[in-house]
Each structure stands twice: as structure tokens, then as C-alpha cells.
Coordinates of C-alpha atoms in Angstrom, one line a residue:
M241 CA -4.2 -20.7 -27.6
Y242 CA -5.1 -18.2 -24.9
A243 CA -2.3 -15.9 -23.6
L244 CA -1.9 -16.2 -19.8
K245 CA -1.0 -12.5 -19.4
E246 CA -4.1 -11.5 -21.2
L247 CA -6.4 -13.9 -19.2
L248 CA -4.8 -12.6 -16.0
I249 CA -6.1 -9.1 -16.8
E250 CA -9.4 -10.3 -17.7
F251 CA -9.5 -12.4 -14.5
D252 CA -8.7 -9.1 -12.4
F253 CA -11.6 -7.2 -14.1
Y254 CA -13.9 -10.3 -13.4
N255 CA -12.9 -10.1 -9.7
Q256 CA -13.5 -6.3 -9.7
S257 CA -17.0 -6.8 -11.3
K258 CA -18.0 -9.3 -8.7
N259 CA -17.5 -6.6 -6.0
F260 CA -15.0 -8.6 -4.0
A261 CA -13.1 -6.9 -1.1
E262 CA -10.0 -4.9 -2.4
K263 CA -7.7 -7.1 -0.3
T264 CA -9.1 -10.3 -2.1
I265 CA -8.8 -8.8 -5.6
Y266 CA -5.2 -7.7 -4.9
K267 CA -4.3 -11.1 -3.4
R268 CA -5.8 -13.1 -6.2
F269 CA -4.0 -11.0 -8.8
K270 CA -0.5 -11.1 -7.0
H271 CA -0.8 -14.8 -6.4
V272 CA -1.8 -15.8 -10.0
S273 CA 0.7 -13.2 -11.4
D274 CA 3.6 -14.6 -9.4
F275 CA 2.7 -18.2 -10.4
I276 CA 2.5 -17.3 -14.1
S277 CA 5.8 -15.7 -13.8
Y278 CA 7.4 -18.8 -12.2
T279 CA 6.2 -21.1 -14.9
N280 CA 7.7 -19.1 -17.6
K281 CA 4.9 -20.3 -20.0
K282 CA 2.9 -18.1 -22.2
N283 CA -0.4 -20.0 -23.0
L284 CA -3.1 -21.5 -20.7
E285 CA -2.9 -24.8 -22.5
E286 CA 0.6 -25.4 -21.4
I287 CA 0.0 -25.2 -17.7
T288 CA 0.1 -28.6 -16.0
A289 CA -0.8 -29.9 -12.4
T290 CA 2.9 -30.6 -12.0
D291 CA 3.7 -26.8 -12.6
I292 CA 1.3 -25.9 -9.8
R293 CA 2.8 -28.7 -7.4
K294 CA 6.4 -27.5 -8.2
Y295 CA 5.5 -24.0 -7.3
L296 CA 3.8 -24.7 -4.1
I297 CA 6.8 -26.9 -3.1
E298 CA 9.1 -23.9 -3.9
Q299 CA 6.9 -21.8 -1.6
K300 CA 7.2 -24.4 1.2
E301 CA 11.0 -24.4 0.8
K302 CA 11.0 -20.7 1.4
G303 CA 9.5 -21.4 4.9
L304 CA 5.9 -20.0 4.1
S305 CA 3.1 -21.8 6.2
A306 CA 0.9 -24.4 5.0
S307 CA -2.1 -22.1 5.5
Y308 CA -0.5 -19.2 3.3
I309 CA 0.4 -21.8 0.6
N310 CA -3.2 -22.9 0.5
S311 CA -4.3 -19.4 0.1
I312 CA -2.0 -19.3 -3.0
L313 CA -3.6 -22.6 -4.3
R314 CA -7.0 -21.0 -3.6
S315 CA -6.2 -18.0 -5.8
V316 CA -4.8 -20.3 -8.5
R317 CA -7.9 -22.5 -8.4
S318 CA -10.0 -19.4 -8.7
F319 CA -8.2 -18.4 -11.8
F320 CA -8.8 -21.7 -13.5
A321 CA -12.3 -21.8 -12.5
F322 CA -12.7 -18.5 -14.1
C323 CA -11.0 -19.8 -17.3
E324 CA -13.7 -22.9 -17.1
H325 CA -16.5 -20.3 -16.5
E326 CA -15.4 -18.3 -19.6
E327 CA -15.2 -21.5 -21.6
Y328 CA -11.4 -21.0 -22.3
L329 CA -10.9 -24.4 -20.6
L330 CA -12.7 -27.7 -20.2
H331 CA -13.1 -28.9 -16.6
S332 CA -11.4 -32.3 -17.6
K333 CA -8.3 -30.1 -18.5
N334 CA -8.3 -27.9 -15.4
P335 CA -4.8 -28.7 -13.8
A336 CA -5.7 -26.9 -10.5
E337 CA -8.4 -29.6 -9.7
K338 CA -5.7 -32.3 -9.6
V339 CA -3.6 -30.5 -6.9
S340 CA -4.4 -31.4 -3.3
W341 CA -4.4 -28.9 -0.3
L342 CA -1.6 -29.0 2.1
R343 CA -2.4 -30.5 5.6
E344 CA -2.5 -27.4 7.9
K345 CA -1.4 -27.6 11.5
Q346 CA -4.3 -26.9 13.8
T347 CA -3.4 -23.8 15.7
I348 CA -5.2 -23.4 19.1
I349 CA -5.9 -19.9 20.2
E350 CA -6.0 -19.5 23.9
T351 CA -9.0 -17.4 25.2
F352 CA -9.5 -14.9 28.0
T353 CA -10.8 -16.2 31.3
D354 CA -14.1 -14.8 32.8
T355 CA -12.1 -13.1 35.3
E356 CA -9.9 -11.3 32.6
V357 CA -13.1 -10.3 30.7
K358 CA -14.6 -8.8 33.9
R359 CA -11.4 -6.8 34.6
M360 CA -11.3 -5.4 31.0
L361 CA -15.0 -4.4 31.2
H362 CA -14.0 -2.3 34.3
Y363 CA -11.4 -0.4 32.5
R364 CA -10.5 2.8 34.1
N365 CA -9.3 6.2 32.7
K366 CA -9.5 9.7 34.1
N367 CA -10.7 10.8 30.8
K368 CA -14.2 9.8 30.7
F369 CA -14.5 9.8 26.8
F370 CA -11.7 7.2 26.6
E371 CA -13.1 5.2 29.6
S372 CA -16.7 4.9 28.1
R373 CA -15.3 4.2 24.5
N374 CA -13.0 1.5 25.7
R375 CA -15.6 -0.1 27.8
L376 CA -18.0 -0.2 25.0
I377 CA -15.3 -1.6 22.8
V378 CA -14.7 -4.6 25.0
A379 CA -18.5 -5.2 25.5
L380 CA -19.1 -5.2 21.7
L381 CA -16.2 -7.6 21.0
I382 CA -17.3 -10.1 23.8
E383 CA -21.1 -9.7 23.3
T384 CA -21.2 -9.8 19.6
A385 CA -17.8 -11.4 18.5
I386 CA -17.6 -8.6 16.0
R387 CA -14.5 -8.5 13.6
A388 CA -12.1 -5.5 14.1
Q389 CA -12.8 -4.0 10.7
S390 CA -16.5 -4.3 11.1
L391 CA -16.3 -2.6 14.7
V392 CA -14.4 0.4 13.4
N393 CA -16.9 0.7 10.5
L394 CA -20.0 0.8 12.8
K395 CA -22.1 3.9 12.6
D396 CA -24.9 5.3 14.9
E397 CA -27.5 4.2 12.3
D398 CA -26.5 0.5 12.8
F399 CA -27.6 0.6 16.4
K400 CA -31.3 -0.3 16.7
K401 CA -33.2 -1.0 19.9
D402 CA -33.2 -4.9 19.5
F403 CA -30.3 -5.5 17.2
I404 CA -27.1 -4.2 15.8
Q405 CA -26.4 -4.4 12.0
I406 CA -23.1 -5.4 11.1
K407 CA -21.3 -5.1 7.7
V408 CA -18.6 -7.6 6.9
A409 CA -15.7 -5.8 5.0
K410 CA -14.1 -8.9 3.7
N411 CA -17.2 -10.0 1.6
Y412 CA -19.7 -6.9 1.8
K413 CA -22.3 -9.2 3.6
E414 CA -24.4 -7.9 6.3
Y415 CA -25.9 -9.7 9.3
I416 CA -27.5 -8.8 12.7
V417 CA -26.7 -9.6 16.3
P418 CA -28.9 -9.0 19.4
N419 CA -28.6 -5.5 21.1
T420 CA -28.5 -6.2 24.8
P421 CA -29.5 -4.0 27.7
F422 CA -25.7 -4.2 28.8
I423 CA -24.6 -2.9 25.4
M424 CA -27.2 -0.2 25.2
R425 CA -26.2 1.1 28.7
L426 CA -22.6 1.5 27.7
Y427 CA -23.5 2.9 24.3
L428 CA -25.7 5.7 25.8
K429 CA -22.9 6.6 28.3
Y430 CA -20.3 6.7 25.4
I431 CA -22.6 8.8 23.2
R432 CA -22.9 11.3 25.9
E433 CA -19.3 11.6 26.4
R434 CA -18.4 11.6 22.7
N435 CA -21.0 14.5 22.0
K436 CA -19.5 16.5 24.9
R437 CA -16.2 16.2 23.5
F438 CA -16.7 16.6 19.8
K439 CA -20.1 18.2 19.3
D440 CA -20.6 18.7 15.5
D441 CA -16.9 18.4 14.4
K442 CA -16.7 14.7 14.0
D443 CA -16.9 11.6 11.6
D444 CA -20.2 9.9 11.3
Y445 CA -18.6 6.6 12.6
L446 CA -19.5 5.3 16.1
I447 CA -16.1 4.6 17.5
L448 CA -13.8 7.7 17.2
N449 CA -10.2 8.4 18.1
N450 CA -9.1 11.3 20.2
N451 CA -9.2 13.6 17.0
G452 CA -12.9 12.9 16.4
N453 CA -12.1 10.7 13.4
Q454 CA -12.8 7.0 12.6
L455 CA -10.8 4.7 14.7
S456 CA -8.4 2.6 12.6
V457 CA -7.9 -1.1 13.2
N458 CA -4.3 -0.4 14.2
G459 CA -5.7 2.1 16.7
L460 CA -8.3 -0.5 18.0
E461 CA -5.4 -3.0 18.5
R462 CA -3.3 -0.6 20.6
I463 CA -6.4 0.2 22.7
I464 CA -7.0 -3.6 23.4
T465 CA -3.3 -4.1 24.2
A466 CA -3.6 -1.2 26.8
I467 CA -6.9 -2.5 28.3
A468 CA -5.5 -5.9 28.6
K469 CA -2.3 -4.5 30.3
Q470 CA -4.4 -2.7 32.8
A471 CA -6.5 -5.7 33.5
K472 CA -3.4 -7.9 34.0
V473 CA -4.2 -10.4 31.3
R474 CA -1.9 -13.2 31.2
S475 CA 1.3 -12.4 29.3
E476 CA 1.1 -15.6 27.2
I477 CA -2.4 -14.6 25.8
R478 CA -2.4 -12.5 22.7
A479 CA -4.7 -9.4 23.4
S480 CA -6.3 -8.9 20.1
P481 CA -9.7 -8.5 18.5
H482 CA -9.5 -12.1 17.2
T483 CA -8.8 -13.4 20.6
F484 CA -12.0 -11.6 21.8
R485 CA -13.8 -13.3 18.8
H486 CA -12.7 -16.7 19.8
T487 CA -13.5 -16.1 23.4
A488 CA -17.0 -14.8 22.6
A489 CA -17.6 -17.9 20.5
Q490 CA -16.7 -20.3 23.3
M491 CA -18.7 -18.2 25.9
M492 CA -21.8 -18.5 23.7
L493 CA -21.4 -22.3 23.5
K494 CA -20.8 -22.6 27.2
N495 CA -24.0 -20.5 27.7
G496 CA -26.3 -22.9 25.9
A497 CA -26.1 -21.7 22.2
D498 CA -25.5 -24.5 19.7
I499 CA -22.8 -24.5 17.1
F500 CA -25.3 -23.5 14.3
E501 CA -26.5 -20.6 16.3
V502 CA -23.0 -19.4 17.0
S503 CA -21.9 -19.8 13.4
K504 CA -24.9 -17.4 12.6
L505 CA -23.8 -14.9 15.2
L506 CA -20.2 -14.8 14.1
G507 CA -21.4 -14.4 10.4
H508 CA -19.6 -17.5 9.1
A509 CA -20.6 -18.8 5.8
D510 CA -19.4 -22.2 6.7
I511 CA -19.7 -24.2 10.0
R512 CA -16.4 -25.6 9.5
I513 CA -14.8 -22.2 10.2
T514 CA -16.8 -21.9 13.5
E515 CA -15.5 -25.3 14.5
T516 CA -11.9 -24.0 14.4
Y517 CA -12.9 -21.5 17.1
L518 CA -13.7 -24.1 19.6
R519 CA -10.6 -26.2 19.4
S520 CA -9.1 -24.7 22.7
M521 CA -12.3 -25.4 24.7
K522 CA -11.5 -27.7 27.6
T523 CA -13.2 -31.0 28.0
T524 CA -14.4 -29.9 31.4
D525 CA -16.2 -26.9 29.9
I526 CA -18.0 -29.3 27.4
V527 CA -19.0 -31.7 30.2
K528 CA -20.4 -28.8 32.3
R529 CA -22.4 -27.5 29.3
Q530 CA -23.8 -31.0 28.8
M531 CA -24.9 -31.4 32.4
K532 CA -26.8 -28.2 32.2
N533 CA -28.3 -29.3 29.0
S534 CA -28.9 -33.0 29.8
N535 CA -31.4 -34.7 27.5
L536 CA -33.0 -36.5 30.2
S537 CA -33.1 -33.8 32.7
N538 CA -34.8 -31.5 30.3
L539 CA -37.5 -34.1 29.4
K540 CA -40.9 -32.4 30.0

């Protein structure tokens, strides 16, 4: 018999040793701990697929979304997969493998129009440091589809002549995106204003707040809200880094990139994730793109 509470502690150390993001480690531990407490069972061998299904149904009755409940199941599955890996459990006895995912409602994130993007790129502020910084932020978000946490973690050393090196906080992976002349022009303007304002007394991160410290994700979100307000972005559009990411992905596709290229540029490990970014694309946009890239018209 293997005690569940002891295995949970071992599971937590296992996740830490794999160098997962702190958020992932915490989420897995909490989800599995809550599930074990719910079952009121002490040993691994006592857990059944019915226990898991009952727990998920209870979460649904609490009003939790299907996507969140699936994240709980993902954590529970990872726990039992760990038990298999450590040979505490045979695959044929793994109860989590018998539990199906909940069907999730497909959410469609409305994206910015080209006009809205242009307005945001022309953000105005009497303070030249804020103006240059915020224009660079918009350009990076729309040109590279960078995640919020990765953007605020950028350092000067990540900027190369031809590419930008992006570190993904959620899984510690790195990937590169092209560094365009448009980005470099805004980058150099910002660096000039930043150096005037802070000289030597500043963090070594690229994007700084008004005190010379690394900009936080919350700070970034407030900046984007202010930029969108000045640009008169439609009120029904959520002005957020994630909306920029969806907009950038769709713009890449409209401009001729295929979904595999877009997936790479977004740093996605699975192309199915990229596909969710394209749900709100209008049929007319897809038709226009195909007309530009007609198989017969492009015959040599």
C-alpha cells in the first residue's frame, strides 16, 4: 500500500526537480491535494475512476468552467502518470486514464482592426520616455506576438541585429523571432529616452516603469488599457496582451505565413493551440488570403 499524502510530497519534489514554472508546480500540488482530501482515502490503490469523475462533477456544480475543470484533471492525470513512472502503479490500474475530458465551449477572442493597431502605434504623450516606451511595447506585441511575461522579462542582451531571443516563463523554453527595421527604429528611440531619464540607476530589464524598475505584468496591462483608450479602440474589445497575441497571429496568416510558421513564431509546442487563435478569423479574410496565394496564379 502506498500512502497518498506521502506520494503527494514526493510528486511535489518531482515537479520541482523537473524545473517546471512555479505556477505549474503550485497548481499541480493544490489540485491533487484538494482531490485527495475530497476522496477521504489514504492509499493509492483505493482510488477509482469513479472517485475522479465524482470530484469533477462536484466542481462543475460549483460553477467552475469546463476549461478549469480540465486543468484539474490534467493535474490529477500528471500525478497518476508520476505514480506509473515510479512503478507504484501499473498502467492498467491507472484510474485517471479512464476519465474523459470535459467538452469545452469554444471561446472566440475578437481582435483589433488594422486601423486600431495603427492608432495605438501612434500613441502620444508629452513625456517622451513614456511615448517611446509605449510605442515600442505596441510594436513588440503586434510584430512578435510575445507573451506578457516574456515581454517584461526582455533584456537589452536579448536584442540582436536580426532577431530577438524570447524566454518563455511558463516552461523555461527559448525561441527567436525576427527583429525588423520597424522594431529597431522604435527600440533605438526608446533606449535614447530611457538612458536620458535613468542613466545608471536602473534595472537591467528592457522595459522599465517610471521608477527605473522592471515593468510588472499588471503595469503592462494598465499601459495597454490607457493606449487603447487613447486610440479609441472599440469598447467591446478586451485591450490586453493576449488580444494583441491573437491579433498578431491572424495578421501573420493574412500576410502569407502558414499555420506551421505562425505556430513557431508564437512559440507553441502544439499546432492545435495555434488553431484556437484563428477561430475569429472572418471567412472573407481567408478568401482574400487564398486569392493572393492562389495555387494556379503562382505556377511558374
